[in-house]
Tab-separated table of N, CA and C in Angstrom:
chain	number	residue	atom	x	y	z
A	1316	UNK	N	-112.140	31.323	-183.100
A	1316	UNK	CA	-112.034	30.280	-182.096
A	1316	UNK	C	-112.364	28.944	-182.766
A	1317	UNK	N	-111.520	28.183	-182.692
A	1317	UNK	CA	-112.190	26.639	-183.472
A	1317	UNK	C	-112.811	25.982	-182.304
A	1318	UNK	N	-113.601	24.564	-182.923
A	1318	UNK	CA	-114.579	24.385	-182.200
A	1318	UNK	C	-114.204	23.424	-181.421
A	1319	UNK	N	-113.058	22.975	-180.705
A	1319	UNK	CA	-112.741	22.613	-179.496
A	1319	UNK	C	-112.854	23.355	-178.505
A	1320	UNK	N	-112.506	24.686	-178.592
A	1320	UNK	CA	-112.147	26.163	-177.564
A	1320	UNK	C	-113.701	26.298	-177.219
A	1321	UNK	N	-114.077	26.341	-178.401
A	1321	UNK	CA	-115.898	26.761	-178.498
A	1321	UNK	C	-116.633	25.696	-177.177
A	1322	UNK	N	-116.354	24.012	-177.502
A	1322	UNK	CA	-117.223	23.126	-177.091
A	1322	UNK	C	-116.599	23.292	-175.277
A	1323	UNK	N	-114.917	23.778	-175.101
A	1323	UNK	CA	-114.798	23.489	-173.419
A	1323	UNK	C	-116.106	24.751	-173.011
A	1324	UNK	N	-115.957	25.690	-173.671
A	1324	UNK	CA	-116.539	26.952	-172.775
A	1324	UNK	C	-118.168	26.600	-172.380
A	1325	UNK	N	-118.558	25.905	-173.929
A	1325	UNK	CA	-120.126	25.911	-173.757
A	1325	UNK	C	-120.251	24.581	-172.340
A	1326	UNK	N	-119.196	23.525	-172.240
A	1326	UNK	CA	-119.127	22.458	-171.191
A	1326	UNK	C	-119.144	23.403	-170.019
A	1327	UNK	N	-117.611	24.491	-169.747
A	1327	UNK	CA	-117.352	25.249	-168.605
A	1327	UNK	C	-118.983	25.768	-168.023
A	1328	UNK	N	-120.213	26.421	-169.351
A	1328	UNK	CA	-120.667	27.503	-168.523
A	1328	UNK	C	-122.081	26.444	-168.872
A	1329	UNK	N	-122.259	25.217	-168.920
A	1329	UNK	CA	-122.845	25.021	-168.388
A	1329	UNK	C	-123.047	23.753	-167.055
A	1330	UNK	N	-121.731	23.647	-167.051
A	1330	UNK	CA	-121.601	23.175	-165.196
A	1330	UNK	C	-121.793	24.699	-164.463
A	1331	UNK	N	-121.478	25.512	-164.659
A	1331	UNK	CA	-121.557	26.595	-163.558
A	1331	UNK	C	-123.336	27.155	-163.706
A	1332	UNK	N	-123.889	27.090	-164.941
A	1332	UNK	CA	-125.060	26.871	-164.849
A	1332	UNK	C	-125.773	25.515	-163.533
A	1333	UNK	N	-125.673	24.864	-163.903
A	1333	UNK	CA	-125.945	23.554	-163.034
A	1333	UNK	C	-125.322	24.058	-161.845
A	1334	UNK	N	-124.065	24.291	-161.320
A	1334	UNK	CA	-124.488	24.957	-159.787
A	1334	UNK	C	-125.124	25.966	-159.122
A	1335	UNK	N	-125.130	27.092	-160.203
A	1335	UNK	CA	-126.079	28.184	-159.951
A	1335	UNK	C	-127.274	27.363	-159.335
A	1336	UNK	N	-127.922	26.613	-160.066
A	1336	UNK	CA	-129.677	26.162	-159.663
A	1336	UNK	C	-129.595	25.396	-158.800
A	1337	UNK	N	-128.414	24.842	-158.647
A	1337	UNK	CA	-128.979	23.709	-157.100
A	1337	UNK	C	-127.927	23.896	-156.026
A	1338	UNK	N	-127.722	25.402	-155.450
A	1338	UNK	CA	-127.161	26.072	-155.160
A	1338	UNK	C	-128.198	25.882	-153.966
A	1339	UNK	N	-128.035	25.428	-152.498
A	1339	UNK	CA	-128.922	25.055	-151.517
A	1339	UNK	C	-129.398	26.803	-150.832
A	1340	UNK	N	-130.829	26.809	-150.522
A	1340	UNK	CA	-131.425	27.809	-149.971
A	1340	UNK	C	-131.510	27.700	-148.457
A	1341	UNK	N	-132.256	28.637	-148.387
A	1341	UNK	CA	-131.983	29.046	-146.573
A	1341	UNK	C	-133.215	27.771	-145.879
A	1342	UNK	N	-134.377	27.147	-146.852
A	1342	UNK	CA	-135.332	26.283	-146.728
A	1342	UNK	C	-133.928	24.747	-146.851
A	1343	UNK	N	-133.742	24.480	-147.997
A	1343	UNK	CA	-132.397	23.438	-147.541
A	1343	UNK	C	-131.891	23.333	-146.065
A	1344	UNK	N	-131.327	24.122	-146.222
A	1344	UNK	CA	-130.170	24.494	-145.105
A	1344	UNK	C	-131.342	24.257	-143.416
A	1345	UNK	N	-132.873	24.720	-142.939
A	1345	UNK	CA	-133.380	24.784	-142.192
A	1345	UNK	C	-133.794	23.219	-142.078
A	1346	UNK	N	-133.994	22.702	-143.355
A	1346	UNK	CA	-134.436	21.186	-143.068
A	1346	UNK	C	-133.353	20.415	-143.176
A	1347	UNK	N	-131.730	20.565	-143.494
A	1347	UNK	CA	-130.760	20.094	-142.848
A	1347	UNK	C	-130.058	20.309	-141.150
A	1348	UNK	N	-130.569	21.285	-140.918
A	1348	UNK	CA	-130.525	21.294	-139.335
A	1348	UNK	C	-131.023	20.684	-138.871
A	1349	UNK	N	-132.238	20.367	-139.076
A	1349	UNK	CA	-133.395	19.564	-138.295
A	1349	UNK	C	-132.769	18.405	-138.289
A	1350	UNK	N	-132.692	17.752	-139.590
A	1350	UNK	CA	-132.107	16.186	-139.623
A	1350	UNK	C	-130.560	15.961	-139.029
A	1351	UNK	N	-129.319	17.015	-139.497
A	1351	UNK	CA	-128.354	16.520	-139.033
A	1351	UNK	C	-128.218	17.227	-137.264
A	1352	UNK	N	-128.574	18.384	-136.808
A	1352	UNK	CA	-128.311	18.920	-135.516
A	1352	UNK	C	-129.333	18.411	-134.319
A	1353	UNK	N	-130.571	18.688	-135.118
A	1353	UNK	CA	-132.330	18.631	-134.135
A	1353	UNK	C	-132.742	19.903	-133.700
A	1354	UNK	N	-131.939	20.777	-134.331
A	1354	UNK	CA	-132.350	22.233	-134.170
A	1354	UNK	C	-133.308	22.480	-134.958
A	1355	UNK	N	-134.698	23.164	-134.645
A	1355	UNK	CA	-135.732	23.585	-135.400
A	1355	UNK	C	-136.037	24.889	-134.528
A	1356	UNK	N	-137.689	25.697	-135.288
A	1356	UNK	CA	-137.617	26.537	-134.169
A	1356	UNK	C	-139.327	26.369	-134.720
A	1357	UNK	N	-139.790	27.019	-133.680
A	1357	UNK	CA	-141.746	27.575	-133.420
A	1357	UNK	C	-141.489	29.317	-133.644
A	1358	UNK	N	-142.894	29.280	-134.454
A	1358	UNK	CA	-143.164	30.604	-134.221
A	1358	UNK	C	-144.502	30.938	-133.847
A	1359	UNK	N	-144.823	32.123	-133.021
A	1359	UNK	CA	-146.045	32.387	-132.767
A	1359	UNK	C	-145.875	34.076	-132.373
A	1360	UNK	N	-146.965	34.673	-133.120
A	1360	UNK	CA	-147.119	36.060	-133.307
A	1360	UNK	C	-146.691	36.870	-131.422
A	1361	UNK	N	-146.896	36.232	-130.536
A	1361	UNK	CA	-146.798	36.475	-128.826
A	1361	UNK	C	-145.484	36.184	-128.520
A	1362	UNK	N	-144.877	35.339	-128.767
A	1362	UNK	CA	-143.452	35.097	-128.671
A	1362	UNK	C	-142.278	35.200	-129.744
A	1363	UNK	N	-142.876	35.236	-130.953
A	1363	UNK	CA	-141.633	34.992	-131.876
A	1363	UNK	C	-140.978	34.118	-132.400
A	1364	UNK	N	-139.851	34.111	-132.742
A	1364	UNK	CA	-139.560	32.664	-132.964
A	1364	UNK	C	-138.776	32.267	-131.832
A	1365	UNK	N	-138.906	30.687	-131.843
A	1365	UNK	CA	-138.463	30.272	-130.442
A	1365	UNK	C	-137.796	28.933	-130.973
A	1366	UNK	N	-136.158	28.276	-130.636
A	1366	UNK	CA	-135.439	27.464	-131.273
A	1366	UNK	C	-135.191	26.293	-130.562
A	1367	UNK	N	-135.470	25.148	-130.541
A	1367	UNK	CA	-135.310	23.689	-129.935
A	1367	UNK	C	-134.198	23.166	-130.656
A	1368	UNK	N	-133.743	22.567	-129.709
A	1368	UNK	CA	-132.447	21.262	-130.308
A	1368	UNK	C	-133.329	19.899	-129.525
A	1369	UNK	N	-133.286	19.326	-130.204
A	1369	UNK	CA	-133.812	17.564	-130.122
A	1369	UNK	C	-132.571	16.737	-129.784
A	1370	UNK	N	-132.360	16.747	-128.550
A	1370	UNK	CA	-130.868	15.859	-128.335
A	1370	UNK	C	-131.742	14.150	-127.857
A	1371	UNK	N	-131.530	13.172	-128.454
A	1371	UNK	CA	-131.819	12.068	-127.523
A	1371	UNK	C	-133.209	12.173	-127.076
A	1372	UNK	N	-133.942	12.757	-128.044
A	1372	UNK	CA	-135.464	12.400	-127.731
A	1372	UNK	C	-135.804	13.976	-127.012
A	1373	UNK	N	-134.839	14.994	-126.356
A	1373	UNK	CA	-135.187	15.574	-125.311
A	1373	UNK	C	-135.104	16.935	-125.934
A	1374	UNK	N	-136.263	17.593	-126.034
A	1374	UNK	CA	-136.175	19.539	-126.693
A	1374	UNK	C	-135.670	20.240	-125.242
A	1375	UNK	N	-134.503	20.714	-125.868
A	1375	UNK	CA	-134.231	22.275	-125.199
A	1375	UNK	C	-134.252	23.465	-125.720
A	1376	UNK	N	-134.580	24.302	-124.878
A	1376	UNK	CA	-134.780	25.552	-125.931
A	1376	UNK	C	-133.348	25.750	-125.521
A	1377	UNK	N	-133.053	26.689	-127.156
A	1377	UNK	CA	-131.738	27.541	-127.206
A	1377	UNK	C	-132.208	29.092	-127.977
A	1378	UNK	N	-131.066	29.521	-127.705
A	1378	UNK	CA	-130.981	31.200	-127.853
A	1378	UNK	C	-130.789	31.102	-128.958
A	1379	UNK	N	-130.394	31.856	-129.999
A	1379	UNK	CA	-130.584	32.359	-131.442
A	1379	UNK	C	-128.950	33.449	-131.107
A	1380	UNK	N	-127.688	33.136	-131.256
A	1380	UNK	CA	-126.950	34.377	-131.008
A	1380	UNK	C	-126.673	35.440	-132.322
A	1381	UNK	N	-126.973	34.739	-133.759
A	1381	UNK	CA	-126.522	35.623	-134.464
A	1381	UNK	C	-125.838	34.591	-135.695
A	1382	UNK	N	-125.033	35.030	-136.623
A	1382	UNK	CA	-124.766	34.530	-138.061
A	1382	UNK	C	-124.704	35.335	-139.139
A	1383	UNK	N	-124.151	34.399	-139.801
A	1383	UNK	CA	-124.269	34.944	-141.263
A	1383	UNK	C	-124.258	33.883	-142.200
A	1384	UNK	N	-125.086	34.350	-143.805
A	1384	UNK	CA	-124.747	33.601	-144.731
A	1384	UNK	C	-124.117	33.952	-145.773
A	1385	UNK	N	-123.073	33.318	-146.782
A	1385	UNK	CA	-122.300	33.843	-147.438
A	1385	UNK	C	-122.740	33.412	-148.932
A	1386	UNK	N	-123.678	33.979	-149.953
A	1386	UNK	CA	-123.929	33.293	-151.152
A	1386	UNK	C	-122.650	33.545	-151.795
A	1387	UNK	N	-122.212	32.668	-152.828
A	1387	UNK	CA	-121.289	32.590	-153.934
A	1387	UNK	C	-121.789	32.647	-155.272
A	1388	UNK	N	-123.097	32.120	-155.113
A	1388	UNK	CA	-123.614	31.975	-156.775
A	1388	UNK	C	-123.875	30.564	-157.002
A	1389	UNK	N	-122.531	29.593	-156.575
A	1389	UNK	CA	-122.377	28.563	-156.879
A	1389	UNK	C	-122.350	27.588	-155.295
A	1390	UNK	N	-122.066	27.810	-154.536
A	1390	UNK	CA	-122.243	27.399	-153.848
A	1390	UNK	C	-122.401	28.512	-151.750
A	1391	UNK	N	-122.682	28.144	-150.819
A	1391	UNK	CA	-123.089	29.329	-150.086
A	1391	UNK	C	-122.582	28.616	-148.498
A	1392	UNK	N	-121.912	29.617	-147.679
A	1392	UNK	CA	-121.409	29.271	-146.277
A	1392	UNK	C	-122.560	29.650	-145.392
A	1393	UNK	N	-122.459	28.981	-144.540
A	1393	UNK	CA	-123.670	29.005	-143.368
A	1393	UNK	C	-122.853	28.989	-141.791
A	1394	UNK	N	-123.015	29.920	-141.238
A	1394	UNK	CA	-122.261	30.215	-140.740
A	1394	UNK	C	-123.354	30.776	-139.005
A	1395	UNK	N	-123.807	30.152	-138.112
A	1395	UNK	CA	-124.856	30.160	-137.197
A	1395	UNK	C	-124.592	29.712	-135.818
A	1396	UNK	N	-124.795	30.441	-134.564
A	1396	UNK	CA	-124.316	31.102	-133.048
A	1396	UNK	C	-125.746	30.625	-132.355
A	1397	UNK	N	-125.567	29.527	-131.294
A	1397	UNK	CA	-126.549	29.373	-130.829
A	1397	UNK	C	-126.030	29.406	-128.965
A	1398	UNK	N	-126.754	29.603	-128.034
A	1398	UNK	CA	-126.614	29.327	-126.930
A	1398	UNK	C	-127.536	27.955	-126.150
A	1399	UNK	N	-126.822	27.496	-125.406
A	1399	UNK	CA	-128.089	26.328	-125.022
A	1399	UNK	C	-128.219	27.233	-123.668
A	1400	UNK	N	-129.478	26.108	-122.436
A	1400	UNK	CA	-130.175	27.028	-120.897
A	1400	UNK	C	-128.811	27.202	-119.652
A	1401	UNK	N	-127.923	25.969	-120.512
A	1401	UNK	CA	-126.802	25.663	-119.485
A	1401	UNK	C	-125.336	27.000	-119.872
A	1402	UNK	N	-126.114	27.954	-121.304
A	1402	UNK	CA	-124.873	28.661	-121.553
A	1402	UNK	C	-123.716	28.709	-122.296
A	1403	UNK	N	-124.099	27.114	-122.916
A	1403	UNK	CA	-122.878	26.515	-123.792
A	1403	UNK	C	-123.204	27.096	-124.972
A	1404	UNK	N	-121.924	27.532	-125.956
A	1404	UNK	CA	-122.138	27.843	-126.816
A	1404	UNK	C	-122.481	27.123	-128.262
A	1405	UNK	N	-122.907	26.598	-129.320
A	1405	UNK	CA	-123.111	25.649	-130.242
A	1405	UNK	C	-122.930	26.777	-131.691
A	1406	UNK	N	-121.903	25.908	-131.994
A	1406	UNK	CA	-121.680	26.825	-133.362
A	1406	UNK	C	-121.148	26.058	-134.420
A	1407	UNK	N	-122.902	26.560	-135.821
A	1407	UNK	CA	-123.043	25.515	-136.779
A	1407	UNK	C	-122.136	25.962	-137.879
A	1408	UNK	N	-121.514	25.524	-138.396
A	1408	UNK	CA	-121.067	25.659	-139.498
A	1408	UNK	C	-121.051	24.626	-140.947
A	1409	UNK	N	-121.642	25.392	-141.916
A	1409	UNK	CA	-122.275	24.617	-142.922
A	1409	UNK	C	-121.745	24.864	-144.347
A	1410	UNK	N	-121.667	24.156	-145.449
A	1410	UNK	CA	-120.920	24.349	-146.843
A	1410	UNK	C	-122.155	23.490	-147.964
A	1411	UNK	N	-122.738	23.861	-148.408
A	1411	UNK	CA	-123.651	23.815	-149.491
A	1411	UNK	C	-123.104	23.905	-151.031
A	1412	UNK	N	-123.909	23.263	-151.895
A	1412	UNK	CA	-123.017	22.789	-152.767
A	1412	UNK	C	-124.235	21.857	-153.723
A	1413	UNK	N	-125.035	21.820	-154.651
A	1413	UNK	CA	-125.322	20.872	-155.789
A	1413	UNK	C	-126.625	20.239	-154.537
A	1414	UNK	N	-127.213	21.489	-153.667
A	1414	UNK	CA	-128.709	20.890	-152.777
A	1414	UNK	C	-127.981	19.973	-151.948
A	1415	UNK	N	-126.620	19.651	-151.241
A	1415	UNK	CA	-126.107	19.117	-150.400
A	1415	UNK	C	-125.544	20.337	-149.564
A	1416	UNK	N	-125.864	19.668	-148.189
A	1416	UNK	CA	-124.773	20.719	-147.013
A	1416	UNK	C	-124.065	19.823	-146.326
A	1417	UNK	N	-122.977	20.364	-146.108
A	1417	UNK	CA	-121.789	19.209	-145.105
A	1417	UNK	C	-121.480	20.064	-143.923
A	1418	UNK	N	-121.435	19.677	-142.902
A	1418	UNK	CA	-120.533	20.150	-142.028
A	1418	UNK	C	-119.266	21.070	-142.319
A	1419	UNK	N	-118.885	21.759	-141.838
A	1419	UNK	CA	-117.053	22.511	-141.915
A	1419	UNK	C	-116.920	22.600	-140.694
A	1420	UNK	N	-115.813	22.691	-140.554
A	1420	UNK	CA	-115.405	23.070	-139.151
A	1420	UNK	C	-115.042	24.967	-138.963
C-alpha cells in the first residue's frame, strides 16, 4: 500500500474514532429534553418515576408510553411515546451525532 492509501485510512478511522466518543448518551439526550421539550421526570422510591412537561411556565404530568433507542456506534436514534392528562399523544423524535441532538421528524 503506498503512503497516500495508508494516510486516507489512518484520516478515515480516525474520524470514526471521533464519532464513536462523542456519540450522545441517554444523560445527553435527558438534558436535551429538558431544554428543547420541558420534559423532565421525579423519582421517588413510593411512586416511581413520574414525567412533567414545562409548557409556558406550567408542569403537567404526562404518561411515559414507551420507545426505543437505536445505537449505531457513531451516531444513535431516539425514538420516545408520551401521553399528556388531556390524552394527546407527544412523540419525540431525536438524531444525535458529535454530543448534538436535533429534532427528526
Amino acid at each position: 500500500m503506498n503512503k497516500k492509501g495508508r494516510n486516507i485510512i489512518l484520516v478515515v478511522l480516525f474520524v470514526i474514532l471521533i464519532l464513536v466518543f462523542t456519540n450522545p448518551n441517554e444523560a445527553d439526550y435527558e438534558q436535551w429534553l429538558v431544554e428543547e421539550h420541558g420534559i423532565h421526570y421525579t423519582s421517588s422510591p413510593e411512586m416511581g418515576r413520574e414525567y412533567v412537561m414545562s409548557t409556558n411556565g406550567v408542569d403537567q404530568k404526562i404518561e411515559y408510553r414507551g420507545g426505543h433507542i437505536q445505537h449505531a456506534g457513531i451516531y444513535t436514534f431516539y425514538d420516545k411515546h408520551y401521553t399528556d392528562a388531556d390524552g394527546n399523544d407527544i412523540n419525540i423524535k431525536a438524531f444525535g451525532i458529535l454530543k448534538m441532538l436535533f429534532n427528526r421528524s
